[in-house]
Coordinates of C-alpha atoms in Angstrom, one line a residue:
Chain Y
M1 CA 131.7 76.1 40.8
T2 CA 128.1 75.4 39.8
V3 CA 125.1 77.6 39.9
S4 CA 121.7 76.0 40.1
H5 CA 118.5 78.0 39.5
L6 CA 115.6 75.8 40.3
A7 CA 111.9 76.4 39.9
D8 CA 110.0 73.6 41.5
V9 CA 110.2 70.4 43.4
E10 CA 109.7 67.1 41.7
Y11 CA 107.4 65.1 43.9
F12 CA 108.7 61.7 42.7
E13 CA 111.0 59.6 44.8
A14 CA 114.6 60.0 43.9
Y15 CA 116.3 56.7 42.9
D16 CA 112.8 55.2 42.8
Q17 CA 110.9 56.4 39.9
L18 CA 113.7 56.8 37.5
E19 CA 113.2 58.1 34.0
V20 CA 112.1 55.5 31.5
H21 CA 115.4 55.2 29.7
A22 CA 117.4 54.8 32.8
L23 CA 115.0 52.1 33.8
M24 CA 115.6 50.3 30.6
L25 CA 119.4 50.4 31.2
E26 CA 119.3 49.7 34.9
D27 CA 116.8 46.8 34.7
S28 CA 119.4 44.1 34.5
Q29 CA 116.9 41.3 34.3
R30 CA 115.4 42.9 31.2
L31 CA 118.6 43.6 29.3
G32 CA 120.2 40.4 30.5
S33 CA 117.5 38.3 29.0
Y34 CA 117.7 40.2 25.7
L35 CA 121.5 39.8 25.6
A36 CA 121.1 36.1 26.4
A37 CA 118.7 35.7 23.5
I38 CA 121.0 37.6 21.2
R39 CA 123.8 35.2 22.2
A40 CA 121.6 32.1 22.1
H41 CA 120.5 32.7 18.5
D42 CA 123.0 32.9 15.8
L43 CA 122.7 36.5 14.5
K44 CA 125.9 36.4 12.5
D45 CA 125.3 37.8 9.0
K46 CA 121.6 38.3 9.8
L47 CA 119.4 41.3 9.0
V48 CA 117.7 42.6 12.1
L49 CA 114.8 45.0 12.7
D50 CA 114.5 46.6 16.1
V51 CA 111.0 48.0 16.7
G52 CA 110.7 50.9 19.1
A53 CA 114.5 51.1 19.5
G54 CA 114.6 53.9 22.1
S55 CA 118.3 54.6 22.8
G56 CA 119.2 51.9 20.3
I57 CA 120.7 49.6 23.0
L58 CA 119.2 46.4 21.6
S59 CA 120.3 47.3 18.1
M60 CA 123.9 48.0 19.2
L61 CA 124.0 44.7 21.2
C62 CA 122.8 42.8 18.1
A63 CA 125.6 44.4 16.1
K64 CA 128.3 44.2 18.7
H65 CA 127.6 40.9 20.5
G66 CA 125.4 39.2 17.9
L67 CA 127.6 40.2 14.9
A68 CA 124.4 40.9 12.9
K69 CA 125.1 41.9 9.3
H70 CA 122.9 45.0 9.6
V71 CA 120.3 46.3 12.1
W72 CA 117.5 48.7 11.3
A73 CA 116.5 50.5 14.4
V74 CA 113.0 52.1 14.1
E75 CA 112.1 54.8 16.6
A76 CA 109.1 57.1 16.4
V77 CA 110.2 59.8 18.9
P78 CA 112.6 62.2 17.0
G79 CA 114.6 63.1 20.1
M80 CA 115.2 59.5 21.0
A81 CA 116.1 58.7 17.4
R82 CA 118.7 61.5 17.4
M83 CA 120.1 60.2 20.7
A84 CA 120.3 56.7 19.3
Q85 CA 122.1 58.1 16.2
Q86 CA 124.7 59.8 18.4
L87 CA 125.2 56.6 20.5
V88 CA 125.7 54.5 17.3
Q89 CA 128.3 56.9 16.2
A90 CA 130.0 57.1 19.6
N91 CA 130.3 53.3 19.4
G92 CA 131.6 53.3 15.8
L93 CA 128.6 51.2 14.7
Q94 CA 127.3 53.5 12.0
D95 CA 128.1 50.9 9.3
K96 CA 126.1 48.3 11.1
V97 CA 123.2 50.1 12.6
T98 CA 120.8 52.4 10.7
I99 CA 118.4 54.6 12.7
L100 CA 115.1 55.2 11.1
T101 CA 112.9 57.9 12.5
G102 CA 109.2 57.1 12.2
R103 CA 106.5 54.5 13.0
V104 CA 107.2 51.0 11.9
E105 CA 103.8 51.1 10.1
D106 CA 105.1 54.0 7.9
I107 CA 108.8 53.2 7.1
T108 CA 110.1 51.1 4.3
L109 CA 113.1 48.7 4.3
P110 CA 115.3 47.5 1.4
N111 CA 115.1 43.8 2.4
K112 CA 113.1 41.3 4.3
M113 CA 114.4 40.7 7.7
D114 CA 115.8 37.5 9.3
I115 CA 115.0 38.7 12.9
I116 CA 112.6 41.1 14.5
I117 CA 113.7 42.1 18.0
S118 CA 111.6 44.4 20.2
E119 CA 111.1 45.3 23.8
W120 CA 107.4 46.0 23.5
M121 CA 106.1 44.9 26.9
G122 CA 104.2 47.1 29.2
F123 CA 102.8 46.7 32.7
Y124 CA 101.0 43.4 33.0
L125 CA 102.3 42.8 29.4
L126 CA 99.7 44.8 27.5
H127 CA 99.4 48.2 29.2
E128 CA 100.9 50.7 26.8
S129 CA 102.4 47.8 24.9
M130 CA 103.6 48.1 21.3
L131 CA 102.7 44.5 20.5
E132 CA 100.4 45.4 17.6
S133 CA 103.0 47.5 15.9
V134 CA 105.5 44.6 16.3
L135 CA 103.0 42.2 14.7
I136 CA 102.4 44.7 11.8
A137 CA 106.2 44.9 11.4
R138 CA 106.3 41.1 11.2
D139 CA 103.7 41.0 8.5
R140 CA 105.4 43.7 6.5
F141 CA 109.1 42.8 6.9
L142 CA 109.9 39.4 8.4
R143 CA 110.9 36.8 5.8
A144 CA 109.3 33.3 5.9
Q145 CA 111.0 31.3 8.7
G146 CA 112.3 34.6 10.1
R147 CA 112.4 34.8 13.9
M148 CA 110.7 37.0 16.5
L149 CA 112.6 37.9 19.7
P150 CA 110.7 37.4 21.9
C151 CA 108.5 34.7 20.3
S152 CA 106.0 34.0 23.1
A153 CA 104.3 35.7 26.0
R154 CA 102.1 34.8 29.0
I155 CA 100.1 36.8 31.5
W156 CA 99.9 35.2 35.0
A157 CA 97.3 35.8 37.6
A158 CA 97.4 35.2 41.4
L159 CA 95.0 35.7 44.2
V160 CA 96.8 37.8 46.8
E161 CA 96.4 39.3 50.2
A162 CA 97.2 42.9 51.2
E163 CA 97.4 42.6 55.0
D164 CA 99.2 46.0 55.4
L165 CA 96.3 47.7 53.7
R166 CA 93.7 45.7 55.5
L167 CA 95.2 46.3 58.9
D168 CA 95.9 50.0 58.1
M169 CA 92.1 50.4 57.7
A170 CA 91.6 48.8 61.2
N171 CA 93.9 51.5 62.7
Y172 CA 91.4 54.2 61.8
E173 CA 88.8 52.7 64.1
D174 CA 90.6 54.1 67.2
F175 CA 93.1 56.6 66.1
L176 CA 94.5 58.5 69.2
G177 CA 91.1 58.1 70.7
L178 CA 89.2 59.3 67.7
D179 CA 86.9 57.4 65.3
L180 CA 88.4 58.0 61.9
R181 CA 86.7 55.1 60.1
L182 CA 85.4 57.5 57.5
V183 CA 88.9 58.4 56.5
G184 CA 89.8 54.8 56.4
E185 CA 87.0 54.0 54.1
Q186 CA 87.9 56.9 51.8
Q187 CA 91.6 55.8 51.8
L188 CA 90.6 52.2 51.0
A189 CA 88.5 53.4 48.1
A190 CA 91.2 55.7 46.8
R191 CA 93.9 53.1 47.1
T192 CA 91.9 50.3 45.4
A193 CA 90.1 52.3 42.7
E194 CA 92.8 51.7 40.1
P195 CA 95.2 48.8 39.3
R196 CA 98.4 49.4 41.2
V197 CA 101.9 48.7 40.0
E198 CA 103.8 47.4 43.0
E199 CA 106.2 44.8 44.2
V200 CA 104.2 41.8 45.5
H201 CA 106.0 39.7 48.0
G202 CA 105.5 36.0 47.4
R203 CA 104.1 35.5 50.9
R204 CA 101.0 37.5 49.8
I205 CA 100.0 34.8 47.3
L206 CA 97.0 32.7 48.5
A207 CA 96.7 30.2 45.7
E208 CA 98.7 28.6 42.8
P209 CA 99.2 31.3 40.1
L210 CA 97.4 30.6 36.9
V211 CA 98.1 31.5 33.3
A212 CA 95.4 33.9 32.2
V213 CA 96.6 34.6 28.7
D214 CA 98.9 32.4 26.6
L215 CA 100.3 33.9 23.4
T216 CA 102.2 30.7 22.5
D217 CA 103.6 31.9 19.2
L218 CA 104.1 35.5 18.2
H219 CA 105.1 34.3 14.7
Q220 CA 101.5 33.2 14.2
L221 CA 99.4 35.6 16.4
R222 CA 96.9 37.7 14.5
V223 CA 97.5 41.5 14.7
E224 CA 94.0 41.8 16.4
G225 CA 94.7 38.8 18.6
T226 CA 95.1 40.8 21.8
R227 CA 92.2 43.3 21.5
N228 CA 89.8 41.4 23.7
L229 CA 91.1 38.7 26.0
E230 CA 89.1 36.8 28.5
A231 CA 89.9 34.2 31.1
Q232 CA 87.9 32.1 33.6
L233 CA 90.2 31.4 36.5
S234 CA 89.6 29.1 39.4
F235 CA 91.9 29.7 42.4
R236 CA 92.1 27.0 45.1
T237 CA 93.5 28.6 48.2
W238 CA 96.6 27.1 49.8
R239 CA 95.8 28.5 53.2
Q240 CA 93.5 30.7 55.4
G241 CA 93.7 34.4 54.6
Y242 CA 92.0 37.5 53.4
A243 CA 91.7 37.9 49.7
A244 CA 92.5 41.4 48.6
G245 CA 92.8 41.2 44.8
I246 CA 94.4 39.6 41.8
A247 CA 98.1 40.3 40.9
F248 CA 99.1 40.1 37.3
W249 CA 102.6 39.7 35.8
F250 CA 104.0 38.2 32.6
D251 CA 106.9 36.3 31.1
V252 CA 108.2 36.3 27.5
G253 CA 110.1 33.5 25.8
F254 CA 112.9 33.9 23.3
G255 CA 113.3 30.2 22.5
R256 CA 116.4 28.2 23.4
D257 CA 115.4 28.3 27.1
V258 CA 115.7 32.1 27.4
I259 CA 112.8 33.5 29.4
L260 CA 112.3 36.9 30.9
K261 CA 110.2 36.5 34.0
T262 CA 108.6 39.2 36.1
D263 CA 106.9 37.0 38.8
P264 CA 107.3 37.8 42.5
G265 CA 109.8 35.1 43.0
S266 CA 112.2 36.3 40.2
P267 CA 114.6 39.1 40.6
P268 CA 112.7 42.4 40.5
T269 CA 112.2 44.3 37.2
H270 CA 110.8 47.8 36.6
W271 CA 107.5 46.1 35.6
K272 CA 107.0 44.8 39.1
Q273 CA 103.5 43.3 39.3
T274 CA 100.1 44.9 38.8
V275 CA 97.3 44.3 41.4
V276 CA 93.6 44.8 40.7
Y277 CA 92.1 45.2 44.2
F278 CA 88.6 44.1 45.1
G279 CA 88.1 47.0 47.6
A280 CA 87.2 44.5 50.3
F281 CA 89.0 41.6 52.1
P282 CA 86.8 38.5 52.0
A283 CA 88.1 35.8 54.4
V284 CA 89.0 32.5 52.7
E285 CA 89.8 29.1 54.2
S286 CA 92.4 26.7 53.0
G287 CA 91.0 24.8 50.0
D288 CA 88.3 27.3 49.1
V289 CA 87.8 27.8 45.4
L290 CA 87.4 31.4 44.2
E291 CA 86.3 31.8 40.6
A292 CA 87.3 34.9 38.8
N293 CA 86.5 36.2 35.3
V294 CA 89.2 38.4 33.9
V295 CA 88.7 40.6 30.8
L296 CA 91.4 42.6 29.2
K297 CA 89.9 44.9 26.6
Q298 CA 91.8 47.3 24.4
S299 CA 90.5 50.9 24.7
E300 CA 88.9 52.1 21.5
E301 CA 90.1 55.6 22.1
N302 CA 93.7 54.7 22.9
P303 CA 94.8 51.3 21.6
R304 CA 97.7 51.2 24.0
Q305 CA 95.4 51.4 27.0
Y306 CA 93.5 48.4 28.3
N307 CA 90.5 48.1 30.6
I308 CA 91.0 45.3 33.1
S309 CA 87.9 44.0 34.6
V310 CA 87.9 41.3 37.3
E311 CA 84.6 39.7 38.3
T312 CA 84.6 37.2 41.2
L313 CA 81.8 34.7 41.3
Chain Z
M1 CA 81.4 39.3 45.6
T2 CA 82.9 42.4 44.1
V3 CA 83.2 43.7 40.6
S4 CA 85.9 46.1 39.5
H5 CA 85.8 48.0 36.3
L6 CA 89.1 49.8 35.9
A7 CA 90.3 52.1 33.3
D8 CA 93.9 52.9 33.9
V9 CA 97.0 52.1 35.9
E10 CA 98.3 54.5 38.5
Y11 CA 102.0 54.8 38.0
F12 CA 102.7 55.7 41.6
E13 CA 104.2 53.3 44.0
A14 CA 101.6 51.6 46.2
Y15 CA 102.2 52.1 49.9
D16 CA 104.9 54.6 49.0
Q17 CA 103.3 57.8 47.7
L18 CA 100.1 57.7 49.7
E19 CA 97.4 60.3 49.4
V20 CA 98.1 63.5 51.3
H21 CA 95.6 62.9 54.1
A22 CA 96.7 59.4 54.7
L23 CA 100.2 60.8 55.0
M24 CA 99.0 63.3 57.6
L25 CA 97.6 60.5 59.7
E26 CA 100.3 57.9 59.1
D27 CA 103.2 60.3 59.8
S28 CA 103.4 59.5 63.5
Q29 CA 106.3 61.9 64.1
R30 CA 104.2 64.8 62.8
L31 CA 101.0 64.0 64.7
G32 CA 102.9 62.8 67.8
S33 CA 104.6 66.2 68.0
Y34 CA 101.3 68.1 67.7
L35 CA 99.7 65.9 70.3
A36 CA 102.7 66.4 72.7
A37 CA 102.3 70.2 72.1
I38 CA 98.6 70.0 72.8
R39 CA 99.3 68.2 76.0
A40 CA 102.3 70.4 77.1
H41 CA 100.3 73.6 76.8
D42 CA 97.2 73.9 78.9
L43 CA 94.4 74.2 76.4
K44 CA 91.6 73.7 79.0
D45 CA 88.9 76.3 78.5
K46 CA 90.9 78.0 75.7
L47 CA 89.6 79.2 72.4
V48 CA 91.5 77.6 69.5
L49 CA 91.8 78.4 65.8
D50 CA 93.0 75.6 63.5
V51 CA 94.2 77.0 60.2
G52 CA 94.0 74.7 57.2
A53 CA 92.3 72.0 59.2
G54 CA 92.1 69.3 56.6
S55 CA 90.3 66.3 58.1
G56 CA 90.0 68.2 61.4
I57 CA 92.3 65.9 63.2
L58 CA 94.2 68.6 65.1
S59 CA 91.0 70.4 66.0
M60 CA 89.5 67.1 67.4
L61 CA 92.7 66.4 69.3
C62 CA 92.5 69.9 70.9
A63 CA 89.0 69.3 71.9
K64 CA 89.4 65.7 73.1
H65 CA 92.8 65.6 74.6
G66 CA 93.4 69.3 75.2
L67 CA 89.9 70.0 76.6
A68 CA 89.7 73.2 74.6
K69 CA 86.6 75.3 75.3
H70 CA 86.0 75.6 71.6
V71 CA 87.9 75.0 68.3
W72 CA 87.3 76.8 65.0
A73 CA 88.6 74.6 62.2
V74 CA 89.1 76.6 59.0
E75 CA 89.4 74.6 55.8
A76 CA 89.3 76.1 52.3
V77 CA 88.6 73.0 50.3
P78 CA 84.8 72.3 50.5
G79 CA 85.2 68.5 50.2
M80 CA 87.7 68.3 53.0
A81 CA 85.6 70.6 55.2
R82 CA 82.6 68.3 54.6
M83 CA 84.6 65.3 55.6
A84 CA 85.9 67.1 58.7
Q85 CA 82.3 67.9 59.6
Q86 CA 81.3 64.3 59.3
L87 CA 84.3 63.2 61.5
V88 CA 83.4 65.8 64.1
Q89 CA 79.9 64.4 64.3
A90 CA 81.1 60.8 64.3
N91 CA 83.1 61.7 67.4
G92 CA 80.4 63.6 69.1
L93 CA 82.4 66.8 69.2
Q94 CA 80.0 69.0 67.3
D95 CA 79.5 71.2 70.4
K96 CA 83.3 71.7 70.7
V97 CA 84.5 72.0 67.1
T98 CA 83.0 74.3 64.5
I99 CA 84.1 73.7 60.9
L100 CA 84.3 76.9 58.8
T101 CA 84.6 76.4 55.1
G102 CA 86.7 79.2 53.5
R103 CA 90.0 80.9 53.5
V104 CA 91.2 82.2 56.8
E105 CA 91.7 85.6 55.1
D106 CA 87.9 85.7 54.5
I107 CA 86.2 84.2 57.5
T108 CA 85.1 86.0 60.6
L109 CA 85.1 84.7 64.2
P110 CA 83.0 85.8 67.2
N111 CA 86.0 86.1 69.6
K112 CA 89.8 86.6 69.7
M113 CA 91.6 83.3 70.0
D114 CA 93.9 82.1 72.8
I115 CA 95.7 79.6 70.5
I116 CA 96.3 79.3 66.8
I117 CA 97.4 75.8 65.8
S118 CA 98.3 74.9 62.3
E119 CA 100.2 72.3 60.4
W120 CA 101.4 74.7 57.6
M121 CA 104.8 73.3 56.8
G122 CA 105.8 72.1 53.3
F123 CA 108.8 70.5 51.8
Y124 CA 111.9 72.3 53.1
L125 CA 109.5 74.2 55.3
L126 CA 108.4 76.7 52.8
H127 CA 107.4 74.9 49.6
E128 CA 103.6 75.0 49.3
S129 CA 103.6 76.3 52.8
M130 CA 100.6 78.1 54.3
L131 CA 102.7 80.2 56.7
E132 CA 101.6 83.6 55.3
S133 CA 97.9 82.6 55.8
V134 CA 98.7 81.6 59.4
L135 CA 100.4 84.9 60.1
I136 CA 97.4 86.8 58.6
A137 CA 95.2 84.7 60.9
R138 CA 97.4 85.7 63.8
D139 CA 97.1 89.4 63.0
R140 CA 93.3 89.1 62.6
F141 CA 92.4 86.7 65.4
L142 CA 95.0 86.0 68.0
R143 CA 94.6 87.9 71.3
A144 CA 97.5 89.7 72.9
Q145 CA 99.7 87.1 74.6
G146 CA 98.0 84.4 72.6
R147 CA 100.1 81.5 71.5
M148 CA 101.1 80.1 68.2
L149 CA 101.6 76.3 67.8
P150 CA 104.2 75.9 66.4
C151 CA 105.9 79.2 67.5
S152 CA 109.3 78.9 65.8
A153 CA 110.9 77.3 62.7
R154 CA 114.3 76.7 61.2
I155 CA 115.6 75.5 57.9
W156 CA 118.8 73.5 58.0
A157 CA 121.3 73.0 55.2
A158 CA 123.9 70.3 54.8
L159 CA 126.5 69.5 52.2
V160 CA 125.9 66.0 50.9
E161 CA 127.3 63.3 48.7
A162 CA 125.3 61.2 46.2
E163 CA 127.6 58.3 45.6
D164 CA 124.9 56.1 44.1
L165 CA 124.2 58.7 41.5
R166 CA 127.9 59.5 40.8
L167 CA 128.8 55.8 40.4
D168 CA 125.7 55.1 38.3
M169 CA 127.1 57.7 35.9
A170 CA 130.4 55.8 35.8
N171 CA 128.6 52.6 34.7
Y172 CA 127.6 54.2 31.5
E173 CA 131.2 54.4 30.4
D174 CA 131.3 50.7 29.6
F175 CA 127.9 49.3 29.5
L176 CA 127.9 45.7 28.2
G177 CA 130.8 46.8 26.0
L178 CA 129.1 49.9 24.8
D179 CA 129.9 53.6 25.4
L180 CA 126.7 55.1 26.8
R181 CA 128.2 58.2 28.4
L182 CA 125.8 60.3 26.5
V183 CA 122.9 58.5 28.2
G184 CA 124.6 59.0 31.5
E185 CA 125.0 62.7 31.0
Q186 CA 121.4 63.1 30.1
Q187 CA 120.3 61.1 33.1
L188 CA 122.5 63.2 35.4
A189 CA 121.0 66.4 33.9
A190 CA 117.4 65.0 34.3
R191 CA 118.0 63.8 37.8
T192 CA 119.6 67.0 39.1
A193 CA 117.6 69.7 37.2
E194 CA 115.1 70.0 40.0
P195 CA 115.2 69.8 43.8
R196 CA 114.4 66.3 44.8
V197 CA 112.4 65.1 47.8
E198 CA 114.2 62.1 49.1
E199 CA 115.4 60.3 52.3
V200 CA 119.0 61.4 52.8
H201 CA 121.0 58.9 54.9
G202 CA 123.2 60.5 57.5
R203 CA 126.3 59.0 56.0
R204 CA 125.9 61.2 53.0
I205 CA 126.5 64.3 55.0
L206 CA 130.0 65.8 54.4
A207 CA 130.0 68.8 56.9
E208 CA 128.3 70.0 60.0
P209 CA 124.7 71.0 59.0
L210 CA 124.0 74.8 59.4
V211 CA 120.9 76.8 60.1
A212 CA 120.1 78.6 56.9
V213 CA 116.9 80.3 58.0
D214 CA 115.9 80.9 61.6
L215 CA 112.3 82.1 62.3
T216 CA 112.8 82.4 66.0
D217 CA 109.3 83.7 66.9
L218 CA 106.3 83.3 64.8
H219 CA 104.4 85.6 67.3
Q220 CA 106.5 88.5 65.9
L221 CA 107.4 87.5 62.3
R222 CA 106.1 90.0 59.7
V223 CA 103.6 88.5 57.2
E224 CA 106.1 89.3 54.4
G225 CA 109.0 88.0 56.5
T226 CA 109.6 84.8 54.4
R227 CA 109.2 86.2 50.9
N228 CA 112.9 86.6 50.2
L229 CA 115.3 84.7 52.4
E230 CA 119.1 84.6 51.8
A231 CA 121.9 82.8 53.7
Q232 CA 125.6 82.7 53.2
L233 CA 126.8 79.3 54.4
S234 CA 130.3 78.1 55.0
F235 CA 130.6 74.3 55.2
R236 CA 133.9 72.9 56.5
T237 CA 134.0 69.3 55.4
W238 CA 134.5 66.5 57.9
R239 CA 136.1 64.1 55.5
Q240 CA 137.2 63.4 52.0
G241 CA 134.3 62.9 49.5
Y242 CA 132.5 64.1 46.5
A243 CA 130.1 67.0 47.0
A244 CA 126.8 66.4 45.2
G245 CA 124.5 69.1 46.5
I246 CA 122.9 70.7 49.5
A247 CA 120.2 68.9 51.5
F248 CA 117.5 71.0 53.3
W249 CA 115.2 70.1 56.1
F250 CA 113.4 71.9 58.9
D251 CA 112.4 71.7 62.5
V252 CA 109.6 73.6 64.2
G253 CA 109.3 74.4 67.9
F254 CA 106.1 74.4 70.0
G255 CA 107.7 75.7 73.2
R256 CA 108.1 73.5 76.4
D257 CA 110.7 71.4 74.7
V258 CA 108.4 70.1 72.0
I259 CA 110.2 70.1 68.7
L260 CA 109.2 68.4 65.4
K261 CA 112.4 67.5 63.6
T262 CA 112.8 66.3 60.0
D263 CA 116.6 65.8 59.9
P264 CA 118.2 62.7 58.5
G265 CA 119.0 61.4 62.0
S266 CA 115.4 61.7 63.3
P267 CA 112.6 59.1 62.6
P268 CA 111.4 59.7 59.0
T269 CA 108.5 61.9 58.2
H270 CA 106.6 62.4 54.9
W271 CA 108.6 65.6 54.4
K272 CA 111.9 63.6 54.1
Q273 CA 114.6 66.0 53.0
T274 CA 115.0 68.1 49.9
V275 CA 118.2 68.0 47.9
V276 CA 119.4 70.7 45.5
Y277 CA 122.0 69.1 43.3
F278 CA 125.0 70.8 41.7
G279 CA 124.9 68.6 38.6
A280 CA 128.5 67.7 39.2
F281 CA 130.6 66.0 41.9
P282 CA 133.5 68.1 42.9
A283 CA 136.1 66.3 45.1
V284 CA 136.6 67.7 48.6
E285 CA 139.3 67.0 51.1
S286 CA 138.8 66.9 54.9
G287 CA 138.8 70.4 56.2
D288 CA 138.0 72.1 52.9
V289 CA 135.7 75.1 53.2
L290 CA 132.8 75.3 50.7
E291 CA 130.9 78.6 50.6
A292 CA 127.4 78.6 49.4
N293 CA 124.9 81.3 48.9
V294 CA 121.3 80.1 49.3
V295 CA 118.3 82.2 48.2
L296 CA 114.7 81.2 48.8
K297 CA 112.4 83.5 46.9
Q298 CA 108.7 83.3 46.8
S299 CA 107.3 83.1 43.3
E300 CA 105.3 86.1 42.3
E301 CA 102.9 84.1 40.2
N302 CA 102.2 81.5 42.9
P303 CA 103.0 82.6 46.5
R304 CA 103.1 79.0 47.7
Q305 CA 105.9 78.2 45.3
Y306 CA 109.5 79.1 46.0
N307 CA 112.6 79.3 43.8
I308 CA 115.6 77.9 45.5
S309 CA 118.9 79.0 44.2
V310 CA 122.2 77.7 45.5
E311 CA 125.4 79.3 44.3
T312 CA 128.7 77.8 45.4
L313 CA 131.8 80.1 45.5

């Protein structure tokens, strides 16, 4: 039968941390929203540009289900572009979909586009996001009155508990008769030093979630419009609890009532939520007001990275 | 309150892939077995060597619950050794536990030891295992009739299904009306190219698990005794199914009926199980015999790495 020669163990969790492209395909919320948008907007006879096309799935859906006149699928990674090309051929769509290998900043197109579609969103919307490239593509290629899919985006913020984490720390105080508080403190520091991508259960939320960033119209947003975002948030707690940090998530709108949501109450997506931990667990009473200043600042070294800073007052 | 300045997102799953030392402490099966062994053997007035002591938890348990006369805790990583030293002091055990920073191959001890305790096991027992160092410590420091904890170890192998994975692949044949089989094939290749550490549910097992490696007595095992291990296994299937690979796990014995088990039917440990995938899903009928040749060979470049090879006949 089969022979496997295997060199090393992958430490990731099987079925859990899937490869990026499997995630794209297996995240039914994500793809379902795009398909709903493709169907809600009349793409028939339209020229479409797909920015960061990956496997070309959105381009093929535009051609097959949206009956687009032609789709240009731009993908910068040569291996992905080759795969997209093979998939387009396997589906007999080579007359409808053209794969262009390169950055959208560098390519040329024969026409102005009616539609720009792109799945550019990263963790908490902006982490590793391609939004700037999509906005540059808009300025270069979208015709007047052309449509962006999606066309709006919001980042939400919520004050959350982390009782598992807080109580874990308490266990170290008497651990099989030993005082391991030092381990607990180091663990807490290690686990809260970086923002964490995790599934936040709704019951952890301590106060009404607030919109931290509102990009109301991606047709109008300046290319530099997301480099330095700041929000003053005022959370009024619903109940007594222990504040552990601020959870972020996003939604994007496609118009015609199609919204892709990634909040804790919606079906899970691979984006989950992102929590910035305080590293401490201040007690709050019902009705307390906690003011937080949130800054999202694009890294100058790597424009796809953001520094998040949360300051509570 | 607190200010967080944060540079990057960690992509690991919060609460899921915890840091190694938290795992050690939060894996209650693991620590529970060691504590049971410490209690089952009379450590009172004994001299104990702890090889690869980490945070020093086993050494402290030997001193506190085992009433050992003295414990030498050898830890090669200076930062860990410093932490162990602080914990020993926090618990007032500095007269009972001595932390030695260094490799057990390089240190010296004032006496022969009555007991060597060590938590040396890696994934599928041998991956990243410290067993050779423990056996060298035995030859250098254990008195005649001294005791190893643990004193035996076995690697088990079981023929398993992976129906989620197999059926996932089928979904790519008609994916929202598109033929994405090429993606499915690449996914399957990516997901089965390396052994995967995962929790195997018992219902995936297709045939009676077999002992692939039996290290019956670590008091006697040669230091080189695990460099090249080979097993011919003959699985007779219990039922119809689709064979996906071979799952490996281990148990270690401490004597006096104390066994630490990591099989799918026992409470989960951080070791989970390790699956070597065939990359295909051959159908089997009930009563079929599948012969497999398993080779575990230590890497010459890195002695803590093993190459696993599974050949089915």
